[in-house]
Short mmCIF file of N, CA and C in Angstrom, two decimals:
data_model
loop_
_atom_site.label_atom_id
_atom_site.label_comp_id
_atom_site.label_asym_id
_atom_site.label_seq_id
_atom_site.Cartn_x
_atom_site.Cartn_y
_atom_site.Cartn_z
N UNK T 1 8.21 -75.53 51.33
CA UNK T 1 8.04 -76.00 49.98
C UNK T 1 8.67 -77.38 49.81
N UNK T 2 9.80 -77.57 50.43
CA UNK T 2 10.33 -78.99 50.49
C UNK T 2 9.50 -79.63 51.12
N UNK T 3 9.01 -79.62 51.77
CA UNK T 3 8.26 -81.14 52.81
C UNK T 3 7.12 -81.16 51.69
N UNK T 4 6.67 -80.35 51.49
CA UNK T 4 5.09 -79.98 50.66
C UNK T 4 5.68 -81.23 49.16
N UNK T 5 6.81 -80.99 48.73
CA UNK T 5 7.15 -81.23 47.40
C UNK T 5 7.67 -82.97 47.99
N UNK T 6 7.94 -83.17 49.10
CA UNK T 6 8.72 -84.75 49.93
C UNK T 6 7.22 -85.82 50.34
N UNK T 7 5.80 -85.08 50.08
CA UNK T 7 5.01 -85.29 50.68
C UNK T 7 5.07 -85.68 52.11
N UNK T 8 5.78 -84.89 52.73
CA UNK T 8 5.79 -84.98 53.99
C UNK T 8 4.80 -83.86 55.23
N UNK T 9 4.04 -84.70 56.32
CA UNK T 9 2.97 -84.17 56.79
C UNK T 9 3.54 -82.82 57.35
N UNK T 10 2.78 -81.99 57.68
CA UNK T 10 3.22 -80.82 57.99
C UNK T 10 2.22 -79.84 58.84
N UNK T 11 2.51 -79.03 60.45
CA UNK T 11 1.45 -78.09 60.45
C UNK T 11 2.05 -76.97 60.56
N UNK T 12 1.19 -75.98 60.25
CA UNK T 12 2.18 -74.29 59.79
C UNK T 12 1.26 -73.79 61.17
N UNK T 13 2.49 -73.59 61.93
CA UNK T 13 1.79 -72.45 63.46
C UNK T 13 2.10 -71.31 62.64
N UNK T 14 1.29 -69.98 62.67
CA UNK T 14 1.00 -68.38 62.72
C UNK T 14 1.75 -67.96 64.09
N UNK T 15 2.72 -67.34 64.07
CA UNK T 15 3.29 -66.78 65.26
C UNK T 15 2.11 -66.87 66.11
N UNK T 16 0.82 -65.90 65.81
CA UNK T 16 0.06 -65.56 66.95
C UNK T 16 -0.24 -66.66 67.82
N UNK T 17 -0.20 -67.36 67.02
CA UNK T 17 -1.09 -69.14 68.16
C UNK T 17 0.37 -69.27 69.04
N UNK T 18 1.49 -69.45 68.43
CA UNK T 18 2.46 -69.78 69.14
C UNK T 18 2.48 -69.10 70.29
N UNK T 19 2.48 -67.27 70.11
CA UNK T 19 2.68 -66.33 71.53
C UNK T 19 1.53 -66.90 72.23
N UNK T 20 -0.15 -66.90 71.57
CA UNK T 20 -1.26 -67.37 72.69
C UNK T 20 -1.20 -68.56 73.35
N UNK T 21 -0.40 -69.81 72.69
CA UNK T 21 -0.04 -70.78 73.56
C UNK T 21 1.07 -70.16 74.82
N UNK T 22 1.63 -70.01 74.44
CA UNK T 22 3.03 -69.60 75.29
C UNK T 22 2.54 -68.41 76.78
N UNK T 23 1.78 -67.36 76.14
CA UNK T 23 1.53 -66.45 76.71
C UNK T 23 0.12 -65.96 77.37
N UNK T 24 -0.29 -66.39 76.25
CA UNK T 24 -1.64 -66.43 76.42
C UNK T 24 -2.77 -65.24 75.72
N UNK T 25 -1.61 -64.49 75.33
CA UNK T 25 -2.15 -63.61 74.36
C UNK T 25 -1.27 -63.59 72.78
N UNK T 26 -1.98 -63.27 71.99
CA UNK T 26 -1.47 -63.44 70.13
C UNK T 26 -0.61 -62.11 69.87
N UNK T 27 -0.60 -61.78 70.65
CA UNK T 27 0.09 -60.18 70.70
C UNK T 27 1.64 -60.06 71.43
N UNK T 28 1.77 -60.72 72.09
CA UNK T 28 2.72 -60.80 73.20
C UNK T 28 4.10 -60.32 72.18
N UNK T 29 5.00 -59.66 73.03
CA UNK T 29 6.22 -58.99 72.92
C UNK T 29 7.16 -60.43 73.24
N UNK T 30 8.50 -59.87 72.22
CA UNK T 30 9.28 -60.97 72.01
C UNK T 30 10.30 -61.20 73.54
N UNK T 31 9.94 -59.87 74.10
CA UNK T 31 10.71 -60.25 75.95
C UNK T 31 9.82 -60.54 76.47
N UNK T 32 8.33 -60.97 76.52
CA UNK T 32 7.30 -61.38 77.32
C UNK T 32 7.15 -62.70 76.88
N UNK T 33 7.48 -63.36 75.32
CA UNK T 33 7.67 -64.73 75.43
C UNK T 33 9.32 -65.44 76.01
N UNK T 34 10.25 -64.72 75.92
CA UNK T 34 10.75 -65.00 76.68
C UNK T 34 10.80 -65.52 78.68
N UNK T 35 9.95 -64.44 79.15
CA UNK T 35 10.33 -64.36 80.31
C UNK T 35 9.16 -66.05 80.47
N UNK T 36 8.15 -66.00 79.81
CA UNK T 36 7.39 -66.78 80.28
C UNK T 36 7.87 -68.59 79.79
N UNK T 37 8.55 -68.48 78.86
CA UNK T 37 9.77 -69.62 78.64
C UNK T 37 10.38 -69.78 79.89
N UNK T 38 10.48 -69.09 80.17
CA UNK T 38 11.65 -69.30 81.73
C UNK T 38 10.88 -69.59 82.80
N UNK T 39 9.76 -68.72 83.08
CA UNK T 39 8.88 -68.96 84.09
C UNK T 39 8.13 -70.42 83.87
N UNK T 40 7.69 -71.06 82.90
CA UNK T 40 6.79 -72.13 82.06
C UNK T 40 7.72 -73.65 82.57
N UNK T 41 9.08 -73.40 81.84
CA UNK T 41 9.39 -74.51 81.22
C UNK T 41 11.27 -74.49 82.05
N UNK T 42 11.37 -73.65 82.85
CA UNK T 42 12.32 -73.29 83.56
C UNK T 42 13.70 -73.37 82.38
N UNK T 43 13.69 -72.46 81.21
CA UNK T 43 14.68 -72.87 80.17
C UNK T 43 14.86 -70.62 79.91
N UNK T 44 16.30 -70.76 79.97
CA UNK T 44 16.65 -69.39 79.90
C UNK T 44 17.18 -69.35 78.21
N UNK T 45 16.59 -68.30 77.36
CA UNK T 45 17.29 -67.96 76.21
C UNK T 45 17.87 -66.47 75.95
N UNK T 46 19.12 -66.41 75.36
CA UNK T 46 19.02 -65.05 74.97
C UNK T 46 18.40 -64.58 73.46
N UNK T 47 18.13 -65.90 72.64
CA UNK T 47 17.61 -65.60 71.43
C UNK T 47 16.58 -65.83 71.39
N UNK T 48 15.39 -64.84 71.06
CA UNK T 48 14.27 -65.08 70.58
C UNK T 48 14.05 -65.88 69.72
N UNK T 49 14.80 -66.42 68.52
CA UNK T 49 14.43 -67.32 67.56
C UNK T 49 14.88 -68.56 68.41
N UNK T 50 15.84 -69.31 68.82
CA UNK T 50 15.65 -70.31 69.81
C UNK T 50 14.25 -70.19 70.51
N UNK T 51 14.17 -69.17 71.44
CA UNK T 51 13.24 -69.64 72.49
C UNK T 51 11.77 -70.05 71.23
N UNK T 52 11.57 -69.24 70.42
CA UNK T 52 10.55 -69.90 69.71
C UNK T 52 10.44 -70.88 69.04
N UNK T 53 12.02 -71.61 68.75
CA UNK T 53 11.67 -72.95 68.14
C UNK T 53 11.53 -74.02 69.36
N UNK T 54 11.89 -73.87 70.26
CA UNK T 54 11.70 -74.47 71.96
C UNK T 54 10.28 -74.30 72.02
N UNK T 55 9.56 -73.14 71.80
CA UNK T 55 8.25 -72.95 72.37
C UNK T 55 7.40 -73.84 70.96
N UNK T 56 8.06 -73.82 69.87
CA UNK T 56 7.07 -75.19 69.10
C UNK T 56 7.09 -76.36 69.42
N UNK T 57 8.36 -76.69 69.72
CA UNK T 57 8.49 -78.33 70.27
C UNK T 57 7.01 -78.99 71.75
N UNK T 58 7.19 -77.16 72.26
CA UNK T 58 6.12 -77.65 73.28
C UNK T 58 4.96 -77.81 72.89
N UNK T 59 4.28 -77.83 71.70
CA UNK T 59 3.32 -77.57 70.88
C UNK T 59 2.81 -79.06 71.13
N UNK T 60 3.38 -80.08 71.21
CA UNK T 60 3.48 -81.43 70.72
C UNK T 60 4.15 -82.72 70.02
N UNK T 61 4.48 -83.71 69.84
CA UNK T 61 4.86 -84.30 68.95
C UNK T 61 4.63 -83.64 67.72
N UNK T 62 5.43 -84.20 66.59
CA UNK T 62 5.43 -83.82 64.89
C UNK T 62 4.28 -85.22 64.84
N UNK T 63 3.23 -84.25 63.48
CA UNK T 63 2.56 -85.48 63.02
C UNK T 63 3.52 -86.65 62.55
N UNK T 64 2.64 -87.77 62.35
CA UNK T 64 3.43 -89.15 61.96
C UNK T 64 2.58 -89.70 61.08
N UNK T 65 2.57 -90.40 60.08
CA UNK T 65 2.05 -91.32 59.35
C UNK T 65 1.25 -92.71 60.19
N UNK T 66 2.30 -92.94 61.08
CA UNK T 66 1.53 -93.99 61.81
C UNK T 66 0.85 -93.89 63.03
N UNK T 67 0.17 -92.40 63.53
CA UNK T 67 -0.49 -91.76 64.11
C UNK T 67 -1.47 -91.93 63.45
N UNK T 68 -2.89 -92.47 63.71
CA UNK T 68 -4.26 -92.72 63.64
C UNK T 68 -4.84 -90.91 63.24
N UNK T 69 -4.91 -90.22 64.65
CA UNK T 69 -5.42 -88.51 65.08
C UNK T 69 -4.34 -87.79 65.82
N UNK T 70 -4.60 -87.14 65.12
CA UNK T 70 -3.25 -85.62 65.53
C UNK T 70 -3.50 -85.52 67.26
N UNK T 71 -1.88 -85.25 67.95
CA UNK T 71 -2.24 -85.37 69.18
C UNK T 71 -1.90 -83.57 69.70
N UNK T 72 -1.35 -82.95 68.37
CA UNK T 72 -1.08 -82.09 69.03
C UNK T 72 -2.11 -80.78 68.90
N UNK T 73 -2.26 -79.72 69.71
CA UNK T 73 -3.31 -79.29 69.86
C UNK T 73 -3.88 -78.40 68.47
N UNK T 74 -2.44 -77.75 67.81
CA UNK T 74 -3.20 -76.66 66.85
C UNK T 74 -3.09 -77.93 65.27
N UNK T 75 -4.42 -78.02 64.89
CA UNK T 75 -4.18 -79.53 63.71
C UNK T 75 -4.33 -78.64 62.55
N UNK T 76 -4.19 -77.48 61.97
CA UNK T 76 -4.03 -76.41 60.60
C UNK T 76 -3.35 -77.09 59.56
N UNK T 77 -3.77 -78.20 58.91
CA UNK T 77 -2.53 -78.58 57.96
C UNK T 77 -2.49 -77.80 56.78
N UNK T 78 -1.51 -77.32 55.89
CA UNK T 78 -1.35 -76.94 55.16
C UNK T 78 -1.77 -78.49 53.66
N UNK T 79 -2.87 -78.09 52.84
CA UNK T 79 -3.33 -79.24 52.34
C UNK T 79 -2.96 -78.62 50.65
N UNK T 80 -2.55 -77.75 50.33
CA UNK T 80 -2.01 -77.16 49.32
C UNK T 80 -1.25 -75.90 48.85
N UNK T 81 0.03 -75.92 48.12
CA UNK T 81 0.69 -74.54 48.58
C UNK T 81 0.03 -73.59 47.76
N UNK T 82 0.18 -72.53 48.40
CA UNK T 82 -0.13 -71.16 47.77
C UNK T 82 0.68 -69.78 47.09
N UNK T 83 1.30 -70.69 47.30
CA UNK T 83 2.86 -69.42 46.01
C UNK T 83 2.29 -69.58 44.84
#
């Protein structure tokens, strides 16, 4: 709601895309994105919420204003809130 309200660009990953990037399936168990963090990107976590903010960074750069086209792969922008 802050960035939305900062007009600042923004894309909202759905867990599922995150595990199907990571894993390769939208389903994947929170010790199966782990192990594959480790296996992937050679990075050991014991917290699942780390390893998943690690596994967004791999997503791509953050959009930019002075970016022309989105480079990173999932482009979902959130273009109005829905609360």
């Amino acid at each position: 709601m802050a960035l939305y309200d900062l007009n600042v660009p923004f894309i909202e990953i759905p867990p599922t895309q995150l595990k199907k990037f990571v894993t390769g399936k939208g389903t994947a168990k929170k010790e199966h994105m782990l192990m594959e963090v480790l296996d992937r990107w050679h990075e050991k976590f014991f917290d699942d919420n780390i390893c998943d903010a690690f596994s967004l960074v791999q997503l791509g750069p953050p959009p930019s204003p002075t970016r022309k086209k989105e480079t990173c792969w999932l482009t979902r922008r959130r273009q109005s809130p829905t609360w």
